[in-house]
Coordinates of N, CA, C and O in Angstrom, one line a residue:
M1 N 46.9 -1.1 -88.0 CA 46.4 -0.5 -86.8 C 45.8 0.8 -87.1 O 46.4 1.6 -87.8
T2 N 44.6 1.1 -86.5 CA 44.0 2.4 -86.8 C 44.5 3.5 -86.0 O 45.2 3.3 -85.0
L3 N 44.2 4.8 -86.4 CA 44.7 5.9 -85.6 C 44.1 5.9 -84.2 O 44.7 6.2 -83.2
A4 N 42.8 5.5 -84.1 CA 42.1 5.4 -82.8 C 42.8 4.4 -81.9 O 43.0 4.6 -80.7
A5 N 43.2 3.2 -82.5 CA 43.8 2.2 -81.7 C 45.2 2.7 -81.2 O 45.6 2.3 -80.1
M6 N 45.9 3.5 -81.9 CA 47.2 4.0 -81.5 C 47.0 5.2 -80.5 O 48.0 5.7 -80.0
G7 N 45.8 5.6 -80.3 CA 45.6 6.7 -79.3 C 45.8 8.1 -79.9 O 45.8 9.1 -79.2
I8 N 46.0 8.2 -81.2 CA 46.3 9.4 -81.9 C 45.1 10.4 -82.0 O 45.2 11.6 -81.8
L9 N 43.9 9.8 -82.2 CA 42.7 10.7 -82.4 C 42.4 11.5 -81.2 O 42.1 12.7 -81.3
G10 N 42.5 10.9 -80.0 CA 42.2 11.7 -78.8 C 43.3 12.8 -78.6 O 42.9 13.9 -78.1
V11 N 44.5 12.5 -79.0 CA 45.5 13.5 -78.8 C 45.4 14.7 -79.8 O 45.7 15.8 -79.4
M12 N 44.8 14.4 -80.9 CA 44.7 15.5 -81.9 C 43.8 16.7 -81.4 O 44.0 17.8 -81.7
Y13 N 42.9 16.4 -80.5 CA 42.0 17.4 -80.0 C 42.4 17.9 -78.6 O 41.7 18.8 -78.1
A14 N 43.4 17.3 -78.0 CA 43.8 17.7 -76.7 C 44.3 19.1 -76.8 O 45.0 19.5 -77.7
P15 N 43.9 20.0 -75.8 CA 44.4 21.4 -75.8 C 45.9 21.6 -76.0 O 46.4 22.5 -76.7
A16 N 46.7 20.7 -75.4 CA 48.1 20.8 -75.5 C 48.6 20.7 -77.0 O 49.6 21.2 -77.4
A17 N 47.8 19.9 -77.8 CA 48.2 19.7 -79.2 C 47.7 20.8 -80.1 O 48.0 20.8 -81.2
L18 N 46.9 21.7 -79.6 CA 46.3 22.8 -80.4 C 47.4 23.8 -80.7 O 48.2 24.1 -79.8
A19 N 47.4 24.3 -81.9 CA 48.4 25.3 -82.3 C 48.1 26.6 -81.5 O 47.0 27.0 -81.4
Q20 N 49.2 27.2 -81.0 CA 49.0 28.4 -80.3 C 48.4 29.5 -81.1 O 48.8 29.8 -82.2
G21 N 47.3 30.1 -80.5 CA 46.7 31.3 -81.2 C 45.8 30.9 -82.4 O 45.2 31.8 -83.0
Q22 N 45.7 29.6 -82.7 CA 44.9 29.2 -83.9 C 43.5 28.8 -83.4 O 43.4 28.0 -82.4
R23 N 42.5 29.2 -84.1 CA 41.1 28.9 -83.8 C 40.9 27.4 -84.3 O 41.0 27.2 -85.5
T24 N 40.5 26.5 -83.4 CA 40.4 25.1 -83.7 C 39.0 24.6 -83.5 O 38.5 24.8 -82.5
P25 N 38.4 23.9 -84.6 CA 37.1 23.3 -84.4 C 37.3 21.9 -83.6 O 38.2 21.2 -83.9
I26 N 36.4 21.7 -82.7 CA 36.4 20.4 -82.0 C 34.9 19.9 -81.9 O 34.0 20.7 -81.7
S27 N 34.7 18.6 -82.1 CA 33.4 18.0 -81.9 C 33.5 16.9 -81.0 O 34.5 16.2 -81.0
G28 N 32.5 16.7 -80.1 CA 32.6 15.6 -79.2 C 31.3 15.4 -78.4 O 30.3 16.2 -78.6
T29 N 31.4 14.5 -77.4 CA 30.3 14.2 -76.5 C 30.7 14.8 -75.1 O 31.8 14.4 -74.7
I30 N 29.9 15.5 -74.5 CA 30.2 16.1 -73.2 C 30.2 15.0 -72.1 O 29.3 14.2 -72.0
D31 N 31.3 15.0 -71.4 CA 31.4 14.1 -70.2 C 31.0 14.8 -68.9 O 30.2 14.2 -68.2
S32 N 31.4 16.0 -68.7 CA 31.1 16.8 -67.5 C 31.5 18.3 -67.8 O 32.2 18.6 -68.7
A33 N 30.9 19.1 -67.0 CA 31.2 20.6 -67.1 C 31.0 21.3 -65.8 O 30.3 20.8 -64.9
G34 N 31.7 22.4 -65.6 CA 31.6 23.3 -64.5 C 31.4 24.7 -65.0 O 31.3 24.9 -66.2
D35 N 31.4 25.6 -64.1 CA 31.3 27.0 -64.5 C 32.4 27.5 -65.4 O 32.2 28.4 -66.2
D36 N 33.6 26.9 -65.2 CA 34.7 27.4 -66.0 C 35.5 26.4 -66.7 O 36.7 26.5 -67.1
W37 N 34.9 25.2 -67.0 CA 35.6 24.1 -67.7 C 34.5 23.2 -68.4 O 33.4 23.2 -68.0
L38 N 35.0 22.5 -69.4 CA 34.2 21.6 -70.2 C 35.0 20.4 -70.5 O 36.1 20.5 -71.1
A39 N 34.6 19.2 -70.2 CA 35.3 17.9 -70.4 C 34.5 17.0 -71.4 O 33.3 17.0 -71.3
F40 N 35.2 16.4 -72.3 CA 34.6 15.5 -73.3 C 35.0 14.0 -73.0 O 35.9 13.7 -72.3
T41 N 34.2 13.1 -73.5 CA 34.4 11.7 -73.3 C 35.7 11.2 -73.8 O 36.2 10.2 -73.3
D42 N 36.4 11.9 -74.7 CA 37.7 11.5 -75.2 C 38.8 12.0 -74.4 O 40.0 11.8 -74.7
G43 N 38.5 12.7 -73.3 CA 39.6 13.2 -72.4 C 39.9 14.7 -72.6 O 40.6 15.3 -71.8
T44 N 39.4 15.3 -73.7 CA 39.7 16.7 -73.9 C 39.0 17.5 -72.9 O 37.9 17.3 -72.5
T45 N 39.7 18.5 -72.3 CA 39.2 19.5 -71.4 C 39.5 20.9 -71.9 O 40.6 21.2 -72.3
L46 N 38.5 21.8 -71.9 CA 38.6 23.1 -72.3 C 38.2 24.1 -71.2 O 37.4 23.7 -70.4
T47 N 38.8 25.3 -71.2 CA 38.4 26.3 -70.3 C 37.2 27.1 -70.8 O 37.2 27.4 -72.0
L48 N 36.3 27.4 -70.0 CA 35.1 28.3 -70.3 C 35.4 29.6 -69.6 O 35.8 29.7 -68.5
T49 N 35.1 30.7 -70.3 CA 35.2 32.1 -69.7 C 33.9 32.8 -69.8 O 33.0 32.3 -70.5
P50 N 33.8 33.9 -69.2 CA 32.5 34.7 -69.3 C 32.2 35.1 -70.7 O 31.1 35.4 -71.1
D51 N 33.3 35.1 -71.6 CA 33.1 35.5 -73.0 C 32.7 34.3 -73.9 O 32.5 34.4 -75.1
T52 N 32.8 33.1 -73.4 CA 32.4 31.9 -74.1 C 30.9 31.9 -74.5 O 30.1 32.1 -73.6
R53 N 30.6 31.9 -75.8 CA 29.2 31.9 -76.3 C 28.7 30.5 -76.3 O 29.3 29.6 -77.0
I54 N 27.7 30.2 -75.6 CA 27.0 28.9 -75.5 C 25.7 29.0 -76.3 O 24.9 29.9 -76.0
T55 N 25.5 28.1 -77.3 CA 24.3 28.1 -78.1 C 23.7 26.8 -78.1 O 24.4 25.8 -78.2
L56 N 22.3 26.7 -77.9 CA 21.6 25.5 -78.1 C 21.1 25.4 -79.5 O 20.6 26.4 -80.0
S57 N 21.1 24.2 -80.1 CA 20.6 24.0 -81.4 C 19.5 22.9 -81.4 O 19.8 21.8 -80.9
R58 N 18.3 23.3 -81.8 CA 17.2 22.4 -81.9 C 16.6 22.2 -83.3 O 16.6 23.2 -84.0
A59 N 16.2 21.0 -83.6 CA 15.6 20.8 -84.9 C 14.3 21.7 -85.1 O 13.6 21.8 -84.1
A60 N 14.1 22.2 -86.3 CA 13.0 23.0 -86.6 C 12.4 22.6 -87.9 O 12.9 21.7 -88.5
T61 N 11.3 23.2 -88.3 CA 10.7 22.9 -89.6 C 10.5 24.2 -90.4 O 10.7 25.3 -89.9
A62 N 10.1 24.0 -91.6 CA 9.8 25.2 -92.5 C 8.8 26.1 -91.9 O 8.9 27.3 -92.0
A63 N 7.8 25.5 -91.2 CA 6.8 26.3 -90.6 C 7.3 27.2 -89.5 O 6.6 28.2 -89.2
D64 N 8.5 27.0 -89.0 CA 9.1 27.8 -87.9 C 9.8 29.1 -88.5 O 10.1 30.0 -87.8
L65 N 10.0 29.1 -89.8 CA 10.7 30.2 -90.5 C 9.7 31.4 -90.6 O 8.6 31.2 -91.1
E66 N 10.2 32.6 -90.2 CA 9.4 33.8 -90.3 C 10.2 35.0 -90.8 O 11.4 35.0 -90.5
P67 N 9.5 35.9 -91.4 CA 10.2 37.2 -91.8 C 10.8 37.8 -90.6 O 10.3 37.8 -89.5
G68 N 12.0 38.4 -90.8 CA 12.7 39.1 -89.7 C 13.8 38.2 -89.1 O 14.7 38.7 -88.4
M69 N 13.7 36.9 -89.2 CA 14.7 36.0 -88.6 C 16.0 36.1 -89.3 O 16.1 36.3 -90.6
F70 N 17.1 36.0 -88.6 CA 18.5 36.0 -89.1 C 18.9 34.5 -89.4 O 18.8 33.7 -88.4
V71 N 19.2 34.2 -90.6 CA 19.5 32.8 -91.0 C 20.9 32.7 -91.6 O 21.4 33.7 -92.3
A72 N 21.5 31.5 -91.5 CA 22.7 31.2 -92.2 C 22.3 30.0 -93.0 O 21.9 28.9 -92.5
I73 N 22.4 30.2 -94.4 CA 21.9 29.2 -95.3 C 23.0 28.6 -96.1 O 23.8 29.3 -96.7
T74 N 23.1 27.2 -96.1 CA 24.1 26.5 -96.9 C 23.2 26.0 -98.1 O 22.2 25.4 -98.0
A75 N 23.7 26.4 -99.3 CA 22.9 26.2 -100.5 C 23.7 26.1 -101.8 O 24.9 26.6 -101.8
V76 N 23.2 25.6 -102.8 CA 23.7 25.7 -104.2 C 22.8 26.5 -105.0 O 21.6 26.6 -104.7
R77 N 23.3 27.1 -106.0 CA 22.4 27.9 -106.9 C 21.8 27.0 -107.9 O 22.5 26.2 -108.6
D78 N 20.5 27.0 -108.1 CA 19.8 26.1 -109.0 C 19.6 26.7 -110.4 O 20.0 27.9 -110.6
M79 N 19.0 26.0 -111.3 CA 18.8 26.4 -112.7 C 18.0 27.7 -112.8 O 18.1 28.5 -113.7
D80 N 17.1 27.9 -111.8 CA 16.2 29.1 -111.8 C 16.8 30.2 -111.1 O 16.1 31.2 -110.8
D81 N 18.1 30.1 -110.7 CA 18.8 31.2 -110.0 C 18.3 31.3 -108.5 O 18.6 32.4 -107.9
Y82 N 17.6 30.3 -108.0 CA 17.3 30.3 -106.6 C 18.5 29.7 -105.8 O 19.2 28.9 -106.4
L83 N 18.6 29.9 -104.5 CA 19.5 29.2 -103.7 C 18.7 28.0 -103.2 O 17.6 28.1 -102.7
L84 N 19.2 26.8 -103.5 CA 18.6 25.5 -103.1 C 19.2 25.1 -101.8 O 20.3 24.6 -101.7
A85 N 18.5 25.4 -100.7 CA 19.0 25.3 -99.3 C 19.0 23.8 -98.8 O 18.0 23.1 -98.9
S86 N 20.2 23.4 -98.3 CA 20.3 22.1 -97.7 C 20.3 22.2 -96.2 O 19.9 21.3 -95.5
I87 N 20.8 23.3 -95.7 CA 20.9 23.5 -94.2 C 20.5 25.0 -94.0 O 21.0 25.9 -94.7
I88 N 19.7 25.2 -93.0 CA 19.3 26.6 -92.6 C 19.4 26.6 -91.0 O 18.8 25.8 -90.3
N89 N 20.3 27.5 -90.6 CA 20.4 27.7 -89.1 C 19.8 29.1 -88.8 O 20.2 30.1 -89.5
V90 N 18.9 29.1 -87.9 CA 18.2 30.3 -87.5 C 18.9 30.8 -86.2 O 18.9 30.0 -85.2
F91 N 19.3 32.1 -86.1 CA 20.0 32.6 -85.0 C 19.2 33.6 -84.2 O 18.4 34.4 -84.8
P92 N 19.4 33.7 -82.9 CA 18.7 34.8 -82.1 C 19.3 36.1 -82.5 O 20.4 36.2 -83.0
D93 N 18.5 37.2 -82.2 CA 19.0 38.5 -82.5 C 20.4 38.8 -81.8 O 21.2 39.5 -82.5
N94 N 20.6 38.3 -80.7 CA 21.9 38.6 -80.0 C 23.1 37.8 -80.6 O 24.2 38.0 -80.1
A95 N 22.8 37.0 -81.5 CA 23.9 36.1 -82.1 C 24.0 36.3 -83.6 O 24.5 35.4 -84.3
R96 N 23.5 37.4 -84.1 CA 23.6 37.7 -85.6 C 25.0 37.7 -86.0 O 25.9 38.4 -85.4
G97 N 25.3 37.0 -87.1 CA 26.7 37.0 -87.6 C 26.9 38.0 -88.7 O 26.0 38.9 -88.9
R98 N 28.0 37.9 -89.3 CA 28.3 38.9 -90.4 C 27.4 38.6 -91.6 O 27.3 37.4 -92.0
E99 N 26.7 39.6 -92.2 CA 25.8 39.4 -93.3 C 26.7 39.3 -94.6 O 27.8 39.8 -94.7
G100 N 26.1 38.5 -95.6 CA 26.7 38.4 -96.9 C 26.7 37.0 -97.4 O 26.1 36.1 -96.8
Q101 N 27.3 36.8 -98.6 CA 27.4 35.5 -99.2 C 28.9 35.2 -99.3 O 29.7 36.0 -99.7
F102 N 29.2 33.9 -99.0 CA 30.5 33.5 -99.0 C 30.6 32.1 -99.6 O 29.8 31.2 -99.4
P103 N 31.7 31.9 -100.5 CA 31.8 30.5 -101.1 C 32.2 29.5 -100.1 O 33.0 29.8 -99.1
L104 N 31.7 28.3 -100.3 CA 32.1 27.1 -99.5 C 32.7 26.1 -100.4 O 32.8 26.3 -101.6
T105 N 33.0 24.9 -99.9 CA 33.5 23.9 -100.8 C 32.5 23.4 -101.8 O 31.3 23.6 -101.6
G106 N 33.0 23.0 -103.0 CA 32.1 22.6 -104.1 C 31.4 23.8 -104.6 O 32.0 24.9 -104.7
D107 N 30.1 23.6 -105.0 CA 29.3 24.7 -105.5 C 28.5 25.4 -104.4 O 27.7 26.2 -104.7
N108 N 28.7 25.1 -103.1 CA 27.9 25.6 -102.0 C 28.3 27.1 -101.8 O 29.4 27.5 -101.9
L109 N 27.2 27.8 -101.3 CA 27.4 29.2 -100.8 C 26.8 29.2 -99.4 O 25.9 28.5 -99.1
M110 N 27.4 30.0 -98.6 CA 26.9 30.4 -97.3 C 26.3 31.8 -97.4 O 27.0 32.7 -97.8
T111 N 25.0 31.9 -97.1 CA 24.3 33.2 -97.1 C 23.8 33.5 -95.7 O 23.0 32.8 -95.2
N112 N 24.4 34.5 -95.2 CA 24.0 35.0 -93.8 C 23.1 36.2 -94.1 O 23.6 37.3 -94.6
A113 N 21.8 36.1 -93.7 CA 20.9 37.2 -94.1 C 19.6 37.2 -93.3 O 19.4 36.3 -92.4
S114 N 18.8 38.1 -93.5 CA 17.5 38.2 -92.8 C 16.4 37.8 -93.8 O 16.4 38.2 -94.9
I115 N 15.4 37.0 -93.3 CA 14.3 36.6 -94.1 C 13.4 37.8 -94.3 O 13.0 38.4 -93.3
E116 N 13.1 38.0 -95.5 CA 12.2 39.2 -95.9 C 10.8 38.8 -96.1 O 9.9 39.4 -95.5
E117 N 10.5 37.8 -96.8 CA 9.2 37.4 -97.2 C 9.2 35.8 -97.4 O 10.1 35.3 -98.0
A118 N 8.2 35.2 -96.8 CA 8.1 33.8 -96.9 C 6.7 33.4 -97.3 O 5.7 34.0 -96.9
T119 N 6.6 32.3 -98.2 CA 5.3 31.8 -98.6 C 5.4 30.3 -98.6 O 6.4 29.7 -98.9
I120 N 4.3 29.7 -98.2 CA 4.1 28.3 -98.2 C 2.9 28.0 -99.1 O 1.9 28.5 -99.0
D121 N 3.2 27.1 -100.1 CA 2.1 26.8 -101.0 C 1.3 25.6 -100.5 O 1.6 25.0 -99.4
E122 N 0.3 25.1 -101.2 CA -0.6 24.1 -100.8 C 0.1 22.7 -100.5 O -0.4 21.9 -99.7
I123 N 1.2 22.5 -101.2 CA 1.8 21.2 -101.0 C 2.9 21.2 -100.0 O 3.6 20.2 -99.8
G124 N 3.1 22.3 -99.3 CA 4.0 22.4 -98.2 C 5.4 22.8 -98.5 O 6.3 22.8 -97.7
S125 N 5.7 23.0 -99.8 CA 7.1 23.5 -100.1 C 7.2 24.9 -99.7 O 6.2 25.6 -99.6
M126 N 8.4 25.4 -99.6 CA 8.6 26.8 -99.1 C 9.6 27.5 -99.9 O 10.7 26.9 -100.3
E127 N 9.4 28.7 -100.2 CA 10.3 29.6 -100.8 C 10.3 30.9 -100.1 O 9.2 31.3 -99.5
F128 N 11.4 31.6 -100.0 CA 11.4 32.9 -99.3 C 12.6 33.7 -99.9 O 13.4 33.3 -100.6
S129 N 12.5 35.0 -99.6 CA 13.5 36.0 -100.0 C 14.3 36.4 -98.7 O 13.8 36.4 -97.6
V130 N 15.6 36.6 -99.0 CA 16.5 37.1 -97.9 C 17.2 38.4 -98.3 O 17.3 38.6 -99.5
S131 N 17.5 39.2 -97.4 CA 18.3 40.4 -97.7 C 19.6 40.4 -96.9 O 19.6 40.0 -95.7
F132 N 20.6 41.0 -97.5 CA 21.9 41.1 -96.9 C 22.7 42.2 -97.6 O 22.8 42.2 -98.8
N133 N 23.3 43.0 -96.8 CA 24.1 44.1 -97.3 C 23.5 44.9 -98.5 O 24.1 45.2 -99.5
G134 N 22.2 45.1 -98.4 CA 21.5 45.8 -99.5 C 21.1 45.0 -100.7 O 20.6 45.5 -101.7
E135 N 21.4 43.7 -100.6 CA 21.1 42.8 -101.8 C 20.0 41.9 -101.3 O 19.7 41.7 -100.2
M136 N 19.3 41.2 -102.3 CA 18.3 40.3 -102.1 C 18.6 39.0 -102.8 O 19.3 39.0 -103.9
D137 N 18.1 37.9 -102.3 CA 18.2 36.6 -103.0 C 17.0 35.8 -102.7 O 16.3 36.0 -101.7
R138 N 16.7 34.8 -103.6 CA 15.6 33.9 -103.4 C 16.1 32.5 -103.0 O 17.0 32.0 -103.5
V139 N 15.3 31.9 -102.0 CA 15.7 30.6 -101.5 C 14.6 29.6 -101.6 O 13.4 29.9 -101.4
R140 N 14.9 28.4 -102.0 CA 14.0 27.2 -102.0 C 14.6 26.2 -101.1 O 15.8 26.0 -101.0
L141 N 13.7 25.4 -100.5 CA 14.1 24.4 -99.6 C 14.3 23.1 -100.4 O 13.4 22.7 -101.1
A142 N 15.5 22.5 -100.3 CA 15.8 21.2 -100.9 C 15.0 20.1 -100.2 O 14.8 20.2 -99.0
P143 N 14.7 19.0 -100.9 CA 14.1 17.8 -100.1 C 15.1 17.4 -99.0 O 16.3 17.4 -99.2
G144 N 14.6 17.2 -97.8 CA 15.5 16.8 -96.7 C 16.3 17.9 -96.1 O 17.2 17.7 -95.3
V145 N 15.9 19.2 -96.4 CA 16.6 20.3 -95.8 C 16.6 20.2 -94.3 O 15.7 19.7 -93.7
R146 N 17.8 20.5 -93.7 CA 17.9 20.5 -92.2 C 17.8 21.9 -91.7 O 18.5 22.8 -92.1
I147 N 16.8 22.1 -90.8 CA 16.6 23.4 -90.3 C 16.8 23.4 -88.8 O 16.3 22.5 -88.1
N148 N 17.7 24.3 -88.3 CA 18.1 24.3 -86.9 C 17.8 25.6 -86.3 O 18.1 26.7 -86.8
L149 N 17.1 25.6 -85.1 CA 16.8 26.8 -84.4 C 17.9 27.0 -83.3 O 18.0 26.1 -82.5
R150 N 18.6 28.1 -83.4 CA 19.7 28.3 -82.4 C 19.2 29.3 -81.4 O 18.5 30.3 -81.7
E151 N 19.5 29.1 -80.1 CA 19.1 30.0 -79.0 C 20.2 30.1 -78.0 O 21.1 29.2 -77.9
A152 N 20.3 31.2 -77.3 CA 21.3 31.4 -76.3 C 21.2 30.3 -75.2 O 20.1 30.0 -74.8
G153 N 22.4 29.8 -74.8 CA 22.4 28.8 -73.7 C 23.3 29.3 -72.6 O 23.8 30.4 -72.6
A154 N 23.5 28.4 -71.6 CA 24.3 28.7 -70.4 C 25.0 27.5 -70.0 O 24.8 26.4 -70.5
T155 N 26.0 27.6 -69.1 CA 26.8 26.5 -68.7 C 25.9 25.4 -68.2 O 26.3 24.2 -68.3
A156 N 24.8 25.7 -67.6 CA 23.8 24.6 -67.1 C 23.3 23.7 -68.2 O 22.9 22.6 -68.0
D157 N 23.4 24.2 -69.5 CA 23.0 23.4 -70.6 C 24.0 22.4 -71.1 O 23.7 21.6 -72.0
L158 N 25.2 22.5 -70.5 CA 26.3 21.6 -70.9 C 26.2 20.3 -70.1 O 27.0 20.0 -69.2
Q159 N 25.3 19.4 -70.5 CA 25.0 18.2 -69.8 C 25.7 17.0 -70.4 O 25.9 16.9 -71.6
P160 N 26.1 16.1 -69.5 CA 26.8 14.8 -70.0 C 25.9 14.1 -71.0 O 24.7 14.0 -70.9
G161 N 26.6 13.6 -72.0 CA 25.9 12.8 -73.0 C 25.5 13.6 -74.2 O 25.2 13.0 -75.3
L162 N 25.5 14.9 -74.1 CA 25.1 15.7 -75.3 C 26.2 16.0 -76.2 O 27.4 16.0 -75.8
S163 N 25.9 16.1 -77.5 CA 27.0 16.4 -78.5 C 27.2 17.9 -78.5 O 26.3 18.7 -78.3
A164 N 28.4 18.3 -78.9 CA 28.8 19.7 -79.0 C 29.8 19.9 -80.0 O 30.7 19.1 -80.3
D165 N 29.7 21.0 -80.7 CA 30.7 21.6 -81.6 C 31.3 22.8 -81.0 O 30.5 23.7 -80.5
I166 N 32.6 22.9 -81.0 CA 33.3 24.0 -80.3 C 34.3 24.6 -81.2 O 34.9 23.9 -82.0
F167 N 34.5 25.9 -81.0 CA 35.7 26.6 -81.5 C 36.5 27.0 -80.3 O 36.0 27.5 -79.3
A168 N 37.8 26.6 -80.3 CA 38.7 26.9 -79.2 C 40.0 27.5 -79.7 O 40.4 27.3 -80.8
T169 N 40.5 28.4 -78.8 CA 41.8 29.0 -79.1 C 42.7 28.8 -77.8 O 42.2 29.2 -76.7
D170 N 43.8 28.2 -77.9 CA 44.7 28.0 -76.8 C 44.1 27.3 -75.6 O 44.3 27.7 -74.5
G171 N 43.2 26.3 -75.9 CA 42.5 25.6 -74.9 C 41.3 26.3 -74.2 O 40.8 25.8 -73.3
V172 N 40.9 27.4 -74.8 CA 39.8 28.2 -74.3 C 38.7 28.1 -75.3 O 38.8 28.4 -76.4
A173 N 37.5 27.6 -74.8 CA 36.3 27.5 -75.7 C 35.8 28.9 -76.0 O 35.5 29.7 -75.0
T174 N 35.7 29.3 -77.3 CA 35.2 30.6 -77.6 C 33.7 30.5 -78.0 O 32.9 31.4 -77.6
N175 N 33.3 29.4 -78.7 CA 31.9 29.2 -79.1 C 31.6 27.7 -78.8 O 32.4 26.8 -79.3
V176 N 30.5 27.4 -78.2 CA 30.1 26.1 -77.9 C 28.6 25.9 -78.4 O 27.8 26.7 -78.0
T177 N 28.4 25.0 -79.3 CA 27.0 24.7 -79.8 C 26.7 23.3 -79.3 O 27.4 22.4 -79.6
V178 N 25.5 23.3 -78.6 CA 25.1 22.0 -77.9 C 23.9 21.5 -78.7 O 23.0 22.3 -79.0
Y179 N 23.8 20.2 -78.9 CA 22.7 19.6 -79.6 C 22.0 18.7 -78.6 O 22.6 17.8 -78.0
P180 N 20.7 18.9 -78.4 CA 19.9 18.1 -77.4 C 19.8 16.7 -77.9 O 20.0 16.4 -79.1
S181 N 19.6 15.8 -76.9 CA 19.5 14.4 -77.3 C 18.2 14.2 -78.1 O 17.3 15.0 -78.0
P182 N 18.2 13.2 -79.0 CA 17.0 12.9 -79.9 C 15.7 12.8 -79.1 O 14.6 13.1 -79.6
S183 N 15.8 12.3 -77.9 CA 14.5 12.1 -77.1 C 14.1 13.4 -76.4 O 13.0 13.4 -75.8
A184 N 14.9 14.5 -76.5 CA 14.5 15.7 -75.8 C 13.5 16.5 -76.5 O 13.2 16.3 -77.7

């Protein structure tokens, strides 16, 4: 018998099962939402507060990247000492995170930085420089790189059927990232 068949998966994310005071990641499909609550199709319900940050994430392309943008880059270091980016999230000015480079699982690095200089060559590949904490690094886009443009959202954006990634503490959503439907 699978965990889902035993009903355990739904319980793992229920607020009552969340460790007190621990920041917990949750992913799911929105069932319904109000000004101060968010419900998922698996039965999980979270509280929304005025401090809950709601972010919309939309697919972007290399052509959308510009100097001055704040980005979070998931990459590995290649043989030429470039960061070979597999995921790039572009954040609005009001959602800039902590700058720097941080190790992830495997050989991946997370680099939170501002784009300094970007160039696109004739064949459409892209390389750019980023700066963080007084340091610089060079970035190349890997084949199939996923680029996401993040923008501030509101509770009105929490529509049924959309996917969302959330961080919650004690049943209260602190950060909600919503992904539009593929047809949007």
